Short mmCIF file of the N, C-alpha and C atoms (twelve columns), coordinates in Angstrom:
data_MODEL
# 
_entry.id   MODEL 
# 
loop_
_atom_site.group_PDB 
_atom_site.id 
_atom_site.type_symbol 
_atom_site.label_atom_id 
_atom_site.label_alt_id 
_atom_site.label_comp_id 
_atom_site.label_asym_id 
_atom_site.label_seq_id 
_atom_site.Cartn_x 
_atom_site.Cartn_y 
_atom_site.Cartn_z 
_atom_site.pdbx_PDB_model_num 
ATOM 1   N N  . UNK A 1  15.894  -3.949  -21.125 1 
ATOM 2   C CA . UNK A 1  17.071  -4.588  -21.540 1 
ATOM 3   C C  . UNK A 1  16.866  -5.297  -22.869 1 
ATOM 4   N N  . UNK A 2  17.641  -4.935  -23.862 1 
ATOM 5   C CA . UNK A 2  17.516  -5.655  -25.160 1 
ATOM 6   C C  . UNK A 2  18.403  -6.859  -25.179 1 
ATOM 7   N N  . UNK A 3  17.830  -7.970  -25.718 1 
ATOM 8   C CA . UNK A 3  18.566  -9.205  -25.678 1 
ATOM 9   C C  . UNK A 3  18.774  -9.648  -27.100 1 
ATOM 10  N N  . UNK A 4  18.101  -9.057  -28.142 1 
ATOM 11  C CA . UNK A 4  18.183  -9.444  -29.501 1 
ATOM 12  C C  . UNK A 4  17.186  -10.391 -29.906 1 
ATOM 13  N N  . UNK A 5  16.406  -10.984 -28.941 1 
ATOM 14  C CA . UNK A 5  15.352  -11.946 -29.327 1 
ATOM 15  C C  . UNK A 5  13.916  -11.422 -29.226 1 
ATOM 16  N N  . UNK A 6  13.861  -9.960  -29.256 1 
ATOM 17  C CA . UNK A 6  12.553  -9.424  -29.177 1 
ATOM 18  C C  . UNK A 6  11.540  -9.807  -30.255 1 
ATOM 19  N N  . UNK A 7  11.850  -10.086 -31.475 1 
ATOM 20  C CA . UNK A 7  10.871  -10.481 -32.437 1 
ATOM 21  C C  . UNK A 7  10.329  -11.869 -32.134 1 
ATOM 22  N N  . UNK A 8  11.104  -12.775 -31.537 1 
ATOM 23  C CA . UNK A 8  10.553  -14.047 -31.097 1 
ATOM 24  C C  . UNK A 8  9.862   -14.029 -29.767 1 
ATOM 25  N N  . UNK A 9  10.019  -13.159 -28.940 1 
ATOM 26  C CA . UNK A 9  9.410   -13.133 -27.646 1 
ATOM 27  C C  . UNK A 9  8.567   -11.945 -27.363 1 
ATOM 28  N N  . UNK A 10 8.206   -11.176 -28.396 1 
ATOM 29  C CA . UNK A 10 7.496   -9.965  -28.232 1 
ATOM 30  C C  . UNK A 10 5.958   -10.302 -27.766 1 
ATOM 31  N N  . UNK A 11 5.413   -9.417  -26.993 1 
ATOM 32  C CA . UNK A 11 4.113   -9.521  -26.483 1 
ATOM 33  C C  . UNK A 11 3.257   -8.405  -26.924 1 
ATOM 34  N N  . UNK A 12 1.952   -8.632  -27.222 1 
ATOM 35  C CA . UNK A 12 1.118   -7.608  -27.717 1 
ATOM 36  C C  . UNK A 12 0.125   -7.180  -26.636 1 
ATOM 37  N N  . UNK A 13 -0.230  -5.947  -26.652 1 
ATOM 38  C CA . UNK A 13 -1.278  -5.436  -25.683 1 
ATOM 39  C C  . UNK A 13 -2.678  -5.823  -26.234 1 
ATOM 40  N N  . UNK A 14 -3.093  -7.043  -26.138 1 
ATOM 41  C CA . UNK A 14 -4.262  -7.521  -26.708 1 
ATOM 42  C C  . UNK A 14 -5.549  -6.818  -26.330 1 
ATOM 43  N N  . UNK A 15 -5.612  -6.465  -24.981 1 
ATOM 44  C CA . UNK A 15 -6.778  -5.755  -24.519 1 
ATOM 45  C C  . UNK A 15 -6.966  -4.389  -25.138 1 
ATOM 46  N N  . UNK A 16 -5.875  -3.721  -25.321 1 
ATOM 47  C CA . UNK A 16 -5.825  -2.401  -25.929 1 
ATOM 48  C C  . UNK A 16 -6.251  -2.593  -27.387 1 
ATOM 49  N N  . UNK A 17 -5.657  -3.629  -28.064 1 
ATOM 50  C CA . UNK A 17 -6.093  -3.763  -29.486 1 
ATOM 51  C C  . UNK A 17 -7.498  -4.181  -29.605 1 
ATOM 52  N N  . UNK A 18 -8.034  -4.956  -28.578 1 
ATOM 53  C CA . UNK A 18 -9.509  -5.346  -28.682 1 
ATOM 54  C C  . UNK A 18 -10.331 -4.045  -28.549 1 
ATOM 55  N N  . UNK A 19 -10.089 -3.151  -27.613 1 
ATOM 56  C CA . UNK A 19 -10.895 -1.924  -27.485 1 
ATOM 57  C C  . UNK A 19 -10.763 -0.953  -28.802 1 
ATOM 58  N N  . UNK A 20 -9.526  -0.892  -29.374 1 
ATOM 59  C CA . UNK A 20 -9.390  -0.135  -30.549 1 
ATOM 60  C C  . UNK A 20 -10.090 -0.735  -31.707 1 
ATOM 61  N N  . UNK A 21 -10.050 -2.074  -31.776 1 
ATOM 62  C CA . UNK A 21 -10.807 -2.728  -32.762 1 
ATOM 63  C C  . UNK A 21 -12.329 -2.579  -32.727 1 
ATOM 64  N N  . UNK A 22 -12.810 -2.673  -31.446 1 
ATOM 65  C CA . UNK A 22 -14.197 -2.382  -31.218 1 
ATOM 66  C C  . UNK A 22 -14.627 -0.992  -31.613 1 
ATOM 67  N N  . UNK A 23 -13.797 -0.053  -31.270 1 
ATOM 68  C CA . UNK A 23 -14.002 1.362   -31.672 1 
ATOM 69  C C  . UNK A 23 -14.075 1.516   -33.231 1 
ATOM 70  N N  . UNK A 24 -13.191 0.889   -33.935 1 
ATOM 71  C CA . UNK A 24 -13.192 0.901   -35.294 1 
ATOM 72  C C  . UNK A 24 -14.432 0.166   -35.839 1 
ATOM 73  N N  . UNK A 25 -14.812 -0.937  -35.276 1 
ATOM 74  C CA . UNK A 25 -15.968 -1.679  -35.704 1 
ATOM 75  C C  . UNK A 25 -17.269 -0.807  -35.596 1 
ATOM 76  N N  . UNK A 26 -17.451 -0.135  -34.480 1 
ATOM 77  C CA . UNK A 26 -18.543 0.771   -34.290 1 
ATOM 78  C C  . UNK A 26 -18.612 1.823   -35.368 1 
ATOM 79  N N  . UNK A 27 -17.522 2.471   -35.607 1 
ATOM 80  C CA . UNK A 27 -17.448 3.567   -36.592 1 
ATOM 81  C C  . UNK A 27 -17.713 2.970   -38.036 1 
ATOM 82  N N  . UNK A 28 -17.226 1.812   -38.297 1 
ATOM 83  C CA . UNK A 28 -17.398 1.267   -39.671 1 
ATOM 84  C C  . UNK A 28 -18.883 0.892   -39.810 1 
ATOM 85  N N  . UNK A 29 -19.546 0.327   -38.860 1 
ATOM 86  C CA . UNK A 29 -20.963 0.092   -38.994 1 
ATOM 87  C C  . UNK A 29 -21.727 1.348   -39.080 1 
ATOM 88  N N  . UNK A 30 -21.460 2.325   -38.326 1 
ATOM 89  C CA . UNK A 30 -22.080 3.629   -38.382 1 
ATOM 90  C C  . UNK A 30 -21.913 4.291   -39.735 1 
ATOM 91  N N  . UNK A 31 -20.663 4.176   -40.317 1 
ATOM 92  C CA . UNK A 31 -20.411 4.760   -41.585 1 
ATOM 93  C C  . UNK A 31 -21.077 4.042   -42.740 1 
ATOM 94  N N  . UNK A 32 -21.170 2.748   -42.674 1 
ATOM 95  C CA . UNK A 32 -21.843 1.903   -43.689 1 
ATOM 96  C C  . UNK A 32 -23.373 2.411   -43.726 1 
ATOM 97  N N  . UNK A 33 -23.904 2.418   -42.439 1 
ATOM 98  C CA . UNK A 33 -25.343 2.724   -42.443 1 
ATOM 99  C C  . UNK A 33 -25.598 4.184   -42.848 1 
ATOM 100 N N  . UNK A 34 -24.803 5.069   -42.452 1 
ATOM 101 C CA . UNK A 34 -24.913 6.506   -42.737 1 
ATOM 102 C C  . UNK A 34 -24.823 6.728   -44.291 1 
ATOM 103 N N  . UNK A 35 -23.791 6.205   -44.847 1 
ATOM 104 C CA . UNK A 35 -23.568 6.373   -46.338 1 
ATOM 105 C C  . UNK A 35 -24.646 5.698   -47.121 1 
ATOM 106 N N  . UNK A 36 -25.085 4.576   -46.645 1 
ATOM 107 C CA . UNK A 36 -26.158 3.957   -47.408 1 
ATOM 108 C C  . UNK A 36 -27.493 4.705   -47.412 1 
ATOM 109 N N  . UNK A 37 -27.742 5.349   -46.282 1 
ATOM 110 C CA . UNK A 37 -28.938 6.145   -46.189 1 
ATOM 111 C C  . UNK A 37 -28.900 7.383   -46.982 1 
ATOM 112 N N  . UNK A 38 -27.778 7.954   -47.085 1 
ATOM 113 C CA . UNK A 38 -27.683 9.146   -47.887 1 
ATOM 114 C C  . UNK A 38 -27.458 8.983   -49.390 1 
ATOM 115 N N  . UNK A 39 -27.283 7.738   -49.779 1 
ATOM 116 C CA . UNK A 39 -27.181 7.412   -51.191 1 
ATOM 117 C C  . UNK A 39 -25.808 7.496   -51.740 1 
ATOM 118 N N  . UNK A 40 -24.752 7.111   -51.000 1 
ATOM 119 C CA . UNK A 40 -23.426 7.093   -51.339 1 
ATOM 120 C C  . UNK A 40 -22.897 5.723   -51.350 1 
ATOM 121 N N  . UNK A 41 -23.166 4.818   -52.363 1 
ATOM 122 C CA . UNK A 41 -22.813 3.415   -52.413 1 
ATOM 123 C C  . UNK A 41 -21.330 3.140   -52.364 1 
ATOM 124 N N  . UNK A 42 -20.499 3.975   -52.980 1 
ATOM 125 C CA . UNK A 42 -19.084 3.792   -52.955 1 
ATOM 126 C C  . UNK A 42 -18.498 3.887   -51.590 1 
ATOM 127 N N  . UNK A 43 -18.879 4.958   -50.872 1 
ATOM 128 C CA . UNK A 43 -18.356 5.094   -49.486 1 
ATOM 129 C C  . UNK A 43 -19.029 4.070   -48.484 1 
ATOM 130 N N  . UNK A 44 -20.309 3.677   -48.779 1 
ATOM 131 C CA . UNK A 44 -20.820 2.631   -47.945 1 
ATOM 132 C C  . UNK A 44 -20.144 1.381   -48.133 1 
ATOM 133 N N  . UNK A 45 -19.650 1.000   -49.385 1 
ATOM 134 C CA . UNK A 45 -18.945 -0.255  -49.677 1 
ATOM 135 C C  . UNK A 45 -17.570 -0.141  -49.002 1 
ATOM 136 N N  . UNK A 46 -16.960 1.033   -49.009 1 
ATOM 137 C CA . UNK A 46 -15.600 1.257   -48.374 1 
ATOM 138 C C  . UNK A 46 -15.747 0.978   -46.883 1 
ATOM 139 N N  . UNK A 47 -16.783 1.513   -46.254 1 
ATOM 140 C CA . UNK A 47 -17.011 1.279   -44.881 1 
ATOM 141 C C  . UNK A 47 -17.353 -0.172  -44.556 1 
ATOM 142 N N  . UNK A 48 -18.010 -0.822  -45.458 1 
ATOM 143 C CA . UNK A 48 -18.350 -2.261  -45.337 1 
ATOM 144 C C  . UNK A 48 -17.125 -3.035  -45.389 1 
ATOM 145 N N  . UNK A 49 -16.177 -2.713  -46.206 1 
ATOM 146 C CA . UNK A 49 -14.860 -3.457  -46.196 1 
ATOM 147 C C  . UNK A 49 -14.133 -3.314  -44.964 1 
ATOM 148 N N  . UNK A 50 -14.103 -2.027  -44.493 1 
ATOM 149 C CA . UNK A 50 -13.542 -1.754  -43.160 1 
ATOM 150 C C  . UNK A 50 -14.162 -2.457  -42.006 1 
ATOM 151 N N  . UNK A 51 -15.449 -2.578  -42.140 1 
ATOM 152 C CA . UNK A 51 -16.174 -3.414  -41.223 1 
ATOM 153 C C  . UNK A 51 -15.796 -4.863  -41.081 1 
ATOM 154 N N  . UNK A 52 -15.574 -5.406  -42.298 1 
ATOM 155 C CA . UNK A 52 -15.138 -6.829  -42.483 1 
ATOM 156 C C  . UNK A 52 -13.739 -6.953  -41.909 1 
ATOM 157 N N  . UNK A 53 -12.804 -6.026  -42.135 1 
ATOM 158 C CA . UNK A 53 -11.442 -6.037  -41.609 1 
ATOM 159 C C  . UNK A 53 -11.480 -6.009  -40.118 1 
ATOM 160 N N  . UNK A 54 -12.210 -4.989  -39.556 1 
ATOM 161 C CA . UNK A 54 -12.266 -4.917  -38.171 1 
ATOM 162 C C  . UNK A 54 -12.871 -6.131  -37.449 1 
ATOM 163 N N  . UNK A 55 -13.871 -6.779  -38.111 1 
ATOM 164 C CA . UNK A 55 -14.430 -7.982  -37.542 1 
ATOM 165 C C  . UNK A 55 -13.388 -9.144  -37.508 1 
ATOM 166 N N  . UNK A 56 -12.748 -9.305  -38.610 1 
ATOM 167 C CA . UNK A 56 -11.679 -10.320 -38.688 1 
ATOM 168 C C  . UNK A 56 -10.506 -10.127 -37.614 1 
ATOM 169 N N  . UNK A 57 -10.122 -8.808  -37.511 1 
ATOM 170 C CA . UNK A 57 -9.202  -8.441  -36.597 1 
ATOM 171 C C  . UNK A 57 -9.604  -8.779  -35.103 1 
ATOM 172 N N  . UNK A 58 -10.843 -8.417  -34.877 1 
ATOM 173 C CA . UNK A 58 -11.349 -8.667  -33.491 1 
ATOM 174 C C  . UNK A 58 -11.490 -10.169 -33.233 1 
ATOM 175 N N  . UNK A 59 -11.810 -10.915 -34.229 1 
ATOM 176 C CA . UNK A 59 -11.910 -12.361 -34.014 1 
ATOM 177 C C  . UNK A 59 -10.481 -12.948 -33.698 1 
ATOM 178 N N  . UNK A 60 -9.474  -12.530 -34.321 1 
ATOM 179 C CA . UNK A 60 -8.131  -12.886 -34.158 1 
ATOM 180 C C  . UNK A 60 -7.660  -12.516 -32.728 1 
ATOM 181 N N  . UNK A 61 -7.883  -11.309 -32.293 1 
ATOM 182 C CA . UNK A 61 -7.523  -10.851 -31.036 1 
ATOM 183 C C  . UNK A 61 -8.235  -11.748 -29.934 1 
ATOM 184 N N  . UNK A 62 -9.584  -11.927 -30.096 1 
ATOM 185 C CA . UNK A 62 -10.208 -12.723 -29.167 1 
ATOM 186 C C  . UNK A 62 -9.624  -14.147 -29.065 1 
ATOM 187 N N  . UNK A 63 -9.325  -14.664 -30.206 1 
ATOM 188 C CA . UNK A 63 -8.664  -15.934 -30.199 1 
ATOM 189 C C  . UNK A 63 -7.413  -16.039 -29.392 1 
ATOM 190 N N  . UNK A 64 -6.525  -14.971 -29.631 1 
ATOM 191 C CA . UNK A 64 -5.268  -14.906 -28.874 1 
ATOM 192 C C  . UNK A 64 -5.509  -14.766 -27.384 1 
ATOM 193 N N  . UNK A 65 -6.459  -13.932 -27.046 1 
ATOM 194 C CA . UNK A 65 -6.804  -13.769 -25.656 1 
ATOM 195 C C  . UNK A 65 -7.206  -15.043 -25.006 1 
ATOM 196 N N  . UNK A 66 -8.030  -15.805 -25.714 1 
ATOM 197 C CA . UNK A 66 -8.567  -17.065 -25.139 1 
ATOM 198 C C  . UNK A 66 -7.470  -18.159 -25.076 1 
ATOM 199 N N  . UNK A 67 -6.400  -18.012 -25.776 1 
ATOM 200 C CA . UNK A 67 -5.325  -18.992 -25.752 1 
ATOM 201 C C  . UNK A 67 -4.524  -18.959 -24.457 1 
ATOM 202 N N  . UNK A 68 -4.766  -18.026 -23.604 1 
ATOM 203 C CA . UNK A 68 -4.112  -17.968 -22.319 1 
ATOM 204 C C  . UNK A 68 -2.962  -17.067 -22.151 1 
ATOM 205 N N  . UNK A 69 -2.242  -17.206 -21.122 1 
ATOM 206 C CA . UNK A 69 -1.196  -16.223 -20.683 1 
ATOM 207 C C  . UNK A 69 -0.019  -16.208 -21.614 1 
ATOM 208 N N  . UNK A 70 0.165   -17.256 -22.454 1 
ATOM 209 C CA . UNK A 70 1.224   -17.142 -23.404 1 
ATOM 210 C C  . UNK A 70 1.075   -15.913 -24.284 1 
ATOM 211 N N  . UNK A 71 -0.110  -15.725 -24.745 1 
ATOM 212 C CA . UNK A 71 -0.453  -14.619 -25.638 1 
ATOM 213 C C  . UNK A 71 -0.879  -13.352 -24.863 1 
ATOM 214 N N  . UNK A 72 -1.479  -13.486 -23.760 1 
ATOM 215 C CA . UNK A 72 -1.918  -12.363 -23.000 1 
ATOM 216 C C  . UNK A 72 -1.484  -12.460 -21.575 1 
ATOM 217 N N  . UNK A 73 -0.286  -12.171 -21.211 1 
ATOM 218 C CA . UNK A 73 0.310   -12.377 -19.897 1 
ATOM 219 C C  . UNK A 73 -0.363  -11.349 -18.909 1 
ATOM 220 N N  . UNK A 74 -0.506  -11.800 -17.727 1 
ATOM 221 C CA . UNK A 74 -0.887  -10.827 -16.703 1 
ATOM 222 C C  . UNK A 74 0.290   -10.469 -15.871 1 
ATOM 223 N N  . UNK A 75 -0.145  -9.812  -14.711 1 
ATOM 224 C CA . UNK A 75 1.000   -9.372  -13.834 1 
ATOM 225 C C  . UNK A 75 1.712   -10.466 -13.184 1 
ATOM 226 N N  . UNK A 76 1.108   -11.592 -13.050 1 
ATOM 227 C CA . UNK A 76 1.781   -12.700 -12.321 1 
ATOM 228 C C  . UNK A 76 2.612   -13.619 -13.298 1 
ATOM 229 N N  . UNK A 77 2.672   -13.188 -14.663 1 
ATOM 230 C CA . UNK A 77 3.472   -14.048 -15.584 1 
ATOM 231 C C  . UNK A 77 4.726   -13.268 -15.774 1 
ATOM 232 N N  . UNK A 78 5.901   -13.949 -15.416 1 
ATOM 233 C CA . UNK A 78 7.183   -13.181 -15.570 1 
ATOM 234 C C  . UNK A 78 7.485   -13.028 -17.075 1 
ATOM 235 N N  . UNK A 79 8.347   -12.046 -17.382 1 
ATOM 236 C CA . UNK A 79 8.846   -11.983 -18.802 1 
ATOM 237 C C  . UNK A 79 9.665   -13.178 -19.278 1 
ATOM 238 N N  . UNK A 80 9.720   -13.363 -20.540 1 
ATOM 239 C CA . UNK A 80 10.545  -14.458 -21.142 1 
ATOM 240 C C  . UNK A 80 12.013  -14.267 -20.678 1 
ATOM 241 N N  . UNK A 81 12.603  -15.429 -20.472 1 
ATOM 242 C CA . UNK A 81 14.056  -15.356 -20.204 1 
ATOM 243 C C  . UNK A 81 14.769  -15.117 -21.457 1 
ATOM 244 N N  . UNK A 82 15.782  -14.349 -21.558 1 
ATOM 245 C CA . UNK A 82 16.566  -14.196 -22.715 1 
ATOM 246 C C  . UNK A 82 17.223  -15.564 -23.145 1 
ATOM 247 N N  . UNK A 83 17.467  -15.836 -24.299 1 
ATOM 248 C CA . UNK A 83 18.145  -17.053 -24.713 1 
ATOM 249 C C  . UNK A 83 19.470  -17.111 -24.149 1 
ATOM 250 N N  . UNK A 84 19.934  -18.313 -23.747 1 
ATOM 251 C CA . UNK A 84 21.346  -18.429 -23.206 1 
ATOM 252 C C  . UNK A 84 22.458  -18.222 -24.203 1 
ATOM 253 N N  . UNK A 85 22.120  -18.501 -25.488 1 
ATOM 254 C CA . UNK A 85 23.088  -18.461 -26.593 1 
ATOM 255 C C  . UNK A 85 23.393  -16.973 -27.015 1 
ATOM 256 N N  . UNK A 86 22.629  -16.033 -26.569 1 
ATOM 257 C CA . UNK A 86 22.935  -14.609 -26.988 1 
ATOM 258 C C  . UNK A 86 22.072  -14.270 -28.181 1 
ATOM 259 N N  . UNK A 87 22.131  -13.113 -28.767 1 
ATOM 260 C CA . UNK A 87 21.279  -12.745 -29.791 1 
ATOM 261 C C  . UNK A 87 21.421  -13.547 -30.984 1 
ATOM 262 N N  . UNK A 88 20.424  -13.844 -31.717 1 
ATOM 263 C CA . UNK A 88 20.438  -14.710 -32.972 1 
ATOM 264 C C  . UNK A 88 21.271  -14.130 -34.096 1 
ATOM 265 N N  . UNK A 89 21.294  -12.878 -34.216 1 
ATOM 266 C CA . UNK A 89 21.998  -12.212 -35.317 1 
ATOM 267 C C  . UNK A 89 22.895  -11.099 -34.669 1 
ATOM 268 N N  . UNK A 90 24.181  -11.213 -34.737 1 
ATOM 269 C CA . UNK A 90 25.134  -10.171 -34.179 1 
ATOM 270 C C  . UNK A 90 24.868  -8.938  -34.938 1 
ATOM 271 N N  . UNK A 91 24.965  -7.797  -34.291 1 
ATOM 272 C CA . UNK A 91 24.850  -6.492  -35.040 1 
ATOM 273 C C  . UNK A 91 26.085  -6.238  -35.877 1 
ATOM 274 N N  . UNK A 92 26.069  -5.111  -36.535 1 
ATOM 275 C CA . UNK A 92 27.233  -4.826  -37.442 1 
ATOM 276 C C  . UNK A 92 28.440  -4.444  -36.461 1 
ATOM 277 N N  . UNK A 93 29.578  -4.694  -37.094 1 
ATOM 278 C CA . UNK A 93 30.814  -4.451  -36.386 1 
ATOM 279 C C  . UNK A 93 30.940  -2.897  -36.230 1 
ATOM 280 N N  . UNK A 94 31.317  -2.417  -34.997 1 
ATOM 281 C CA . UNK A 94 31.499  -1.097  -34.729 1 
ATOM 282 C C  . UNK A 94 33.003  -0.635  -34.781 1 
ATOM 283 N N  . UNK A 95 33.221  0.409   -35.457 1 
ATOM 284 C CA . UNK A 95 34.605  0.819   -35.573 1 
ATOM 285 C C  . UNK A 95 34.800  1.830   -34.318 1 
ATOM 286 N N  . UNK A 96 35.864  1.554   -33.488 1 
ATOM 287 C CA . UNK A 96 36.182  2.403   -32.478 1 
ATOM 288 C C  . UNK A 96 37.275  3.293   -32.803 1 
ATOM 289 N N  . UNK A 97 37.185  4.565   -32.648 1 
ATOM 290 C CA . UNK A 97 38.250  5.549   -32.799 1 
ATOM 291 C C  . UNK A 97 39.043  5.688   -31.584 1 
ATOM 292 N N  . UNK A 98 40.395  5.798   -31.781 1 
ATOM 293 C CA . UNK A 98 41.272  5.926   -30.581 1 
ATOM 294 C C  . UNK A 98 41.144  7.170   -29.783 1 
# 
C-alpha cells in the first residue's frame, strides 16, 4: 500500500548491503594487490580508491545496524504507520474522460 510517505519511512536491507559491501571490499583488496604485483599502478590506485569507498560504506552500514531496530527492523517490528494527514505532496490532477 502506498501512502506517499515512503521517502520518510523507507527501510533499507542493511544485512544484504553489508554482505554486498564485504564482497566488494574483498575484490577491491584482491585487485589492489594483484595490480600492484603485476606493475599496473594506475589500476592498483583505482582499486585502492574502491577499497576506501567500500570500507566507508561498510562502516556506515555497521553504524546503522548497531543503532537498533529503527534502522534494521526485525520480524517483530511492525511497519511504520502512515501519517494521519495523508500524503505530504498530492499527485498531479488527473483528467477523467466521460
